[in-house]
mmCIF file of C-alpha atoms in Angstrom:
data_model
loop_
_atom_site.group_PDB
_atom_site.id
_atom_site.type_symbol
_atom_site.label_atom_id
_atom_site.label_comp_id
_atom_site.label_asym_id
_atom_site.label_seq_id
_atom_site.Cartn_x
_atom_site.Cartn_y
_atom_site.Cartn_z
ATOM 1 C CA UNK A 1 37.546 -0.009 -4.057
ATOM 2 C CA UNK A 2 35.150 -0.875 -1.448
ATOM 3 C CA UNK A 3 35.002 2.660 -0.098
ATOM 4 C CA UNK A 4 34.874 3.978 -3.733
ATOM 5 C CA UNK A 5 31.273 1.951 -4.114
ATOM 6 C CA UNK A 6 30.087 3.487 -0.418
ATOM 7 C CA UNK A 7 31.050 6.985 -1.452
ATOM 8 C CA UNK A 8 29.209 6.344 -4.768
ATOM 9 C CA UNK A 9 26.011 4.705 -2.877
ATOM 10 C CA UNK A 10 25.912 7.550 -0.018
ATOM 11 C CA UNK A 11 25.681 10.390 -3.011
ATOM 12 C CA UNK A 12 22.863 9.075 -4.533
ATOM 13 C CA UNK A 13 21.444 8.785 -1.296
ATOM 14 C CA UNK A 14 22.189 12.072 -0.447
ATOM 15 C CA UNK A 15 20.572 13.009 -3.649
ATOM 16 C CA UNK A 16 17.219 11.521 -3.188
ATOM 17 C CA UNK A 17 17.105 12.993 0.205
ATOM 18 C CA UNK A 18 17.792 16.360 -1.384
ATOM 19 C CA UNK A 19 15.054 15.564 -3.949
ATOM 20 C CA UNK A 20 12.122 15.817 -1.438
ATOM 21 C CA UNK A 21 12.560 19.465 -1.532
ATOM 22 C CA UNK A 22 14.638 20.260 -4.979
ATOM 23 C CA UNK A 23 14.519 19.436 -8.488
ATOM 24 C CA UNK A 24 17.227 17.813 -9.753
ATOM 25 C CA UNK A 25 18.747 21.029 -11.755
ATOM 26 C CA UNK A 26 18.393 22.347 -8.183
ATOM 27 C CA UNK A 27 20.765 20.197 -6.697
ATOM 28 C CA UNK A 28 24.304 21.043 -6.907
ATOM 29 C CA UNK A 29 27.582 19.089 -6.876
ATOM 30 C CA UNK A 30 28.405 21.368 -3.949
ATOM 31 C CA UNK A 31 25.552 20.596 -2.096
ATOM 32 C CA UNK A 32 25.725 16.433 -2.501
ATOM 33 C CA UNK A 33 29.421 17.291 -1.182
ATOM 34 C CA UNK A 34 28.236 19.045 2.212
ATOM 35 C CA UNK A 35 25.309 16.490 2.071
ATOM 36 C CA UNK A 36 27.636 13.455 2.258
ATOM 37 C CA UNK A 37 30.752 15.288 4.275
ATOM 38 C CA UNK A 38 33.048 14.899 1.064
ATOM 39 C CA UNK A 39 34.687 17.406 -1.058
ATOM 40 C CA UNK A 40 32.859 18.281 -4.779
ATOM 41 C CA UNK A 41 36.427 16.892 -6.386
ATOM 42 C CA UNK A 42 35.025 13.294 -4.765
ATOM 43 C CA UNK A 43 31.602 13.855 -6.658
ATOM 44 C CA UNK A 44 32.740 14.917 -9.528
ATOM 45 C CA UNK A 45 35.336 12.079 -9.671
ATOM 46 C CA UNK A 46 32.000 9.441 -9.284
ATOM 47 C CA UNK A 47 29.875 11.204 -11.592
ATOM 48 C CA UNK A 48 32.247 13.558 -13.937
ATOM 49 C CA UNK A 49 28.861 14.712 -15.867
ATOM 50 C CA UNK A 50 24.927 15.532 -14.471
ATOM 51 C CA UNK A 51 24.556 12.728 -17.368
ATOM 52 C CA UNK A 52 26.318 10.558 -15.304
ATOM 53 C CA UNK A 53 24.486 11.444 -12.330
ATOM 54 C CA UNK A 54 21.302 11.431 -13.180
ATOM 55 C CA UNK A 55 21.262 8.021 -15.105
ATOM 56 C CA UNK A 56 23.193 6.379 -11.797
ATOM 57 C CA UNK A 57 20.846 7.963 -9.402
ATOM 58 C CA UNK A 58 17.955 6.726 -12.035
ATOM 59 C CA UNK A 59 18.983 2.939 -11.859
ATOM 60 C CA UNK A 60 19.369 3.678 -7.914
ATOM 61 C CA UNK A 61 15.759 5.124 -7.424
ATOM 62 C CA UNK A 62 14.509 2.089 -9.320
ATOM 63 C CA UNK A 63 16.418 -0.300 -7.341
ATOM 64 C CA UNK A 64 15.308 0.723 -3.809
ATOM 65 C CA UNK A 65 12.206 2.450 -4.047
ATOM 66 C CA UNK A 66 10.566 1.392 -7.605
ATOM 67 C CA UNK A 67 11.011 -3.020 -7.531
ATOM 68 C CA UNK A 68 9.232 -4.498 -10.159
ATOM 69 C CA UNK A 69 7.708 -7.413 -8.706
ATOM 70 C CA UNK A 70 8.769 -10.650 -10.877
ATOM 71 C CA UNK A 71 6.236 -11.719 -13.116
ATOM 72 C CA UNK A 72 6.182 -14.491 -15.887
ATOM 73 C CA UNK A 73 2.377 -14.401 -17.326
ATOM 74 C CA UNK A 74 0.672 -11.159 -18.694
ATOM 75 C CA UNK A 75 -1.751 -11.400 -15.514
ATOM 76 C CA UNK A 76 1.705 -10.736 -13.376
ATOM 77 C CA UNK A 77 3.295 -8.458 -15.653
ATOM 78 C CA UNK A 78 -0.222 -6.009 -15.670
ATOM 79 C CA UNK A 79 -0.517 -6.400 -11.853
ATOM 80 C CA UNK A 80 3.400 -5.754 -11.546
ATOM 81 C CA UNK A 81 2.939 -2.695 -13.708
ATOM 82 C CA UNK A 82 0.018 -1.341 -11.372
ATOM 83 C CA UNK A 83 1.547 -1.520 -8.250
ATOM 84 C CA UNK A 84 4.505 0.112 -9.567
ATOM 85 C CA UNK A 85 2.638 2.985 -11.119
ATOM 86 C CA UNK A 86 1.094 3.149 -7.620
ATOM 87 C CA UNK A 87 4.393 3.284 -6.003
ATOM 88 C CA UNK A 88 5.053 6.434 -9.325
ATOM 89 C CA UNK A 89 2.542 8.227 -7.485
ATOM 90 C CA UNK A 90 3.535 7.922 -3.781
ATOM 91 C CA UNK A 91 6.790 9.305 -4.938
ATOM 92 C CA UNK A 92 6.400 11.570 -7.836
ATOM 93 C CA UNK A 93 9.915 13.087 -7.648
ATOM 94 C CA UNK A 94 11.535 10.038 -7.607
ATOM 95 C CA UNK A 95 9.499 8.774 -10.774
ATOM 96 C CA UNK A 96 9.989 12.157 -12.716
ATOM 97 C CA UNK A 97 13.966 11.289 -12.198
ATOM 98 C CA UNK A 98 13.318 7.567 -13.951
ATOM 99 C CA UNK A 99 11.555 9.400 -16.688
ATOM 100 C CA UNK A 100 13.954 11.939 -17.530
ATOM 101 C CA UNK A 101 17.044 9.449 -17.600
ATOM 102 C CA UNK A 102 15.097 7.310 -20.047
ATOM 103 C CA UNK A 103 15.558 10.597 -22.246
ATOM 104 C CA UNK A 104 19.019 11.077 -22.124
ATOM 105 C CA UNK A 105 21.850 9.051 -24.035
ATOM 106 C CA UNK A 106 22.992 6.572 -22.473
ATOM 107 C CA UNK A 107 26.235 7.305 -20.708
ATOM 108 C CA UNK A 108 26.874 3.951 -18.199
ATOM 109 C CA UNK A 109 27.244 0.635 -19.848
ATOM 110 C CA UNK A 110 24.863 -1.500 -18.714
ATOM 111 C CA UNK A 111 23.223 -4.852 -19.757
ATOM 112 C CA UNK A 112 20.022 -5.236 -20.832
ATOM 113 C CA UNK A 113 17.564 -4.368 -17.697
ATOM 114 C CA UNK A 114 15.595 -6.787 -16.445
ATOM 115 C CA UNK A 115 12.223 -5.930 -17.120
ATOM 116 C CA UNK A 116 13.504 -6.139 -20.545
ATOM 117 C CA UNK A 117 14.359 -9.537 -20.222
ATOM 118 C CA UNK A 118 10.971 -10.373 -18.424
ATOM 119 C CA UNK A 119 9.129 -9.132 -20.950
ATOM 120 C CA UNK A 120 10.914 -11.329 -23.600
ATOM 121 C CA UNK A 121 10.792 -14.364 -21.512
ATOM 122 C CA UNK A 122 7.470 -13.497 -21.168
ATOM 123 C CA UNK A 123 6.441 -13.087 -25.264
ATOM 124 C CA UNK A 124 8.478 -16.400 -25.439
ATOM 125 C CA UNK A 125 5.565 -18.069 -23.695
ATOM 126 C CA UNK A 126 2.900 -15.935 -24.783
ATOM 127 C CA UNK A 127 3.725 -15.747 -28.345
ATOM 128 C CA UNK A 128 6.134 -18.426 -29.143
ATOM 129 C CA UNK A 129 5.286 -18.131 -32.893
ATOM 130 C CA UNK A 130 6.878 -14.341 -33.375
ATOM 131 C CA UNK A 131 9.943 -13.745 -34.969
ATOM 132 C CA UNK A 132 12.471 -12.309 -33.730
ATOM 133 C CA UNK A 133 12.142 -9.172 -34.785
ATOM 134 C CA UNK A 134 8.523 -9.118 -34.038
ATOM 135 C CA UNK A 135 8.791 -10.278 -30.371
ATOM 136 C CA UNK A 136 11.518 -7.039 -29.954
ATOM 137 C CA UNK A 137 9.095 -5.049 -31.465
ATOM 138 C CA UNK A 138 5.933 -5.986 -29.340
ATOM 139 C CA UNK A 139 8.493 -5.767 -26.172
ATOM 140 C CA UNK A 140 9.738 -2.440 -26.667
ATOM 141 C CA UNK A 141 6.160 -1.497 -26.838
ATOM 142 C CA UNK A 142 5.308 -3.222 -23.602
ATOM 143 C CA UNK A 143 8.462 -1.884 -21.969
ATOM 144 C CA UNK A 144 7.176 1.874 -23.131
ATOM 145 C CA UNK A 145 3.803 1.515 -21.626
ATOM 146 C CA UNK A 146 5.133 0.274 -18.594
ATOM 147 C CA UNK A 147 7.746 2.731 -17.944
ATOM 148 C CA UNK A 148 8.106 5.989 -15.728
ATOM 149 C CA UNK A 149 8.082 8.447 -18.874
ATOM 150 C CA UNK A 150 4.701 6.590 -19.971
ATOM 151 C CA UNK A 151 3.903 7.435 -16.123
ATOM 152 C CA UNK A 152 5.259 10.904 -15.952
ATOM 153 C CA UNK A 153 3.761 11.293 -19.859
ATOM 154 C CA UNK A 154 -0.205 10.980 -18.736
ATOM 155 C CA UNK A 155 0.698 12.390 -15.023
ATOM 156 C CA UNK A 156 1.514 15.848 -16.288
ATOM 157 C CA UNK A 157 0.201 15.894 -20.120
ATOM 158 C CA UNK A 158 -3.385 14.508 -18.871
ATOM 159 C CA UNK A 159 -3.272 15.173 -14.915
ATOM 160 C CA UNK A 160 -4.377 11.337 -14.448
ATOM 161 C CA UNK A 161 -3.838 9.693 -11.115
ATOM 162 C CA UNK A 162 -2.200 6.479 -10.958
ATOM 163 C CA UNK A 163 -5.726 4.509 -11.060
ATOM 164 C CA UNK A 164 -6.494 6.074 -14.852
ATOM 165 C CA UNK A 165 -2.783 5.526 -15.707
ATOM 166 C CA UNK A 166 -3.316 1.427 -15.209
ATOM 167 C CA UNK A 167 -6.797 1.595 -17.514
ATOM 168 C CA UNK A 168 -4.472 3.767 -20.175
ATOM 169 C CA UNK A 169 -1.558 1.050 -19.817
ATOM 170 C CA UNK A 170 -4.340 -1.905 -19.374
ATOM 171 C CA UNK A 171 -5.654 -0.727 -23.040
ATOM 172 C CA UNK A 172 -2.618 -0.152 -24.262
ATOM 173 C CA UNK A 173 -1.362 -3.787 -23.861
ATOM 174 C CA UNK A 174 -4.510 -5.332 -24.654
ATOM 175 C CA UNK A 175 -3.783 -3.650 -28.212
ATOM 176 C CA UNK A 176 -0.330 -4.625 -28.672
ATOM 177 C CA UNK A 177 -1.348 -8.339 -27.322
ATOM 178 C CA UNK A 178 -4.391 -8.111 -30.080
ATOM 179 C CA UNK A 179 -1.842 -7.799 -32.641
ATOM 180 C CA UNK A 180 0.026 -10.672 -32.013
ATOM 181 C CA UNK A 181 -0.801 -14.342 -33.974
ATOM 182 C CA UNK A 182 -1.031 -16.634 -30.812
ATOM 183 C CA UNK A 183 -3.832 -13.923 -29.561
ATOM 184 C CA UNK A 184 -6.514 -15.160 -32.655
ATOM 185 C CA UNK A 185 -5.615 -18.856 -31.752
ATOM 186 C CA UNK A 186 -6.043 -18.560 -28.186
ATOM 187 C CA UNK A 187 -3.353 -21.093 -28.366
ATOM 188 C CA UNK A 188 -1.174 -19.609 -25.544
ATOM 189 C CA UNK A 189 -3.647 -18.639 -23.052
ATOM 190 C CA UNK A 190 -3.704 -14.914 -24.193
ATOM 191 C CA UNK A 191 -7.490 -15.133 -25.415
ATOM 192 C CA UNK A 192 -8.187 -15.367 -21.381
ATOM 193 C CA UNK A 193 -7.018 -11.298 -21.825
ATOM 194 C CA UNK A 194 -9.642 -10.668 -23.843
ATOM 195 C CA UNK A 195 -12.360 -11.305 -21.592
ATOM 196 C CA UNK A 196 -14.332 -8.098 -20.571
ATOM 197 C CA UNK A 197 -12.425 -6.402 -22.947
ATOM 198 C CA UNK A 198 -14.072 -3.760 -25.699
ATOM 199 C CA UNK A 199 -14.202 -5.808 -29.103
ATOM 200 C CA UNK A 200 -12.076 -3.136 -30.851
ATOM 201 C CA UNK A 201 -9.185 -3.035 -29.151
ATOM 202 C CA UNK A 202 -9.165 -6.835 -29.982
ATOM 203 C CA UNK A 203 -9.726 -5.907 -33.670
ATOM 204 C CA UNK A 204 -6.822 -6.701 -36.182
ATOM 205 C CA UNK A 205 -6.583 -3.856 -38.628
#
């Protein structure tokens, strides 16, 4: 087993080392096989489908090159999001590879991730009044904005640089926070976001 999990670790290696100078459609099963020193039967028996592959190699990427840095307030979680969309830009291969597995069905069970569960803690705090439904809502939202395909999204569809892509996320937040009932109180600390903010992105519809 425990040479089944090296074999598995070393492709995706071997496939991020490839990706400095391929796509990933580039990037045959034959050539992670003379990458590694293993026969494409061995890769194929890891990852049976590019599906497979690319959602694995994904979840890899994020692990070792693309940490969030923990956060519990929505001071952390914007200055988490900023260094990793700095990170994005260092690597832009790597990042395009998170944002295309987001688009694909899922083919790996896997638990919930944990910026997921960050964010909820998070709302739990922030916005202890929402429902449940609510608080999923507002933290798929926050999850979207903070992702690689909301990265890759302005990148290539708007050519912005990392800095531009923080003020688009910044805004973005600030109007999903705006939304939420704790924000008109102030009771949970979130009117502190508002500061030095434009008045209409604090605007309730």
């Amino acid at each position: 087993m425990e040479e089944s999990v090296d074999t598995a670790t070393a492709i995706l290696a071997s496939a991020a080392v490839l990706l400095r100078e391929h796509t990933f459609d580039d990037i045959s099963y034959r050539a992670l096989a003379d990458e590694v020193g293993i026969s494409e039967r061995t890769v194929y028996r890891q990852y049976p489908t590019r599906a497979h592959l690319l959602a694995a190699l994904s979840t890899w990427i994020e692990q070792t090159h693309f940490p969030l840095p923990p956060f519990v307030t929505v001071a952390d979680f914007r200055a988490a999001v900023h260094e990793r969309f700095r990170a994005f830009d260092a690597l832009p291969a790597y990042a395009f590879v998170g944002a295309r597995a987001s688009t694909i069905s899922l083919t790996l069970d896997a638990e919930p991730a944990y910026i997921t569960r960050a964010i909820e803690a998070m709302l739990d705090v922030a916005a202890s009044t929402l429902n449940r439904r609510d608080r999923r809502r507002v933290a798929a939202s926050l999850r979207y904005f903070s992702s690689a395909m909301f990265w890759a999204r302005l990148r290539t569809g708007f050519d912005m640089d990392a800095a531009e892509i923080c003020d688009a996320f910044d805004r973005a937040v600030s109007t999903v926070l705006a939304r939420l009932p704790d924000a008109a109180s102030g009771d949970t600390g979130l009117a502190g976001e508002q500061r030095g903010r434009p008045a209409a992105l604090w605007a309730r519809p």
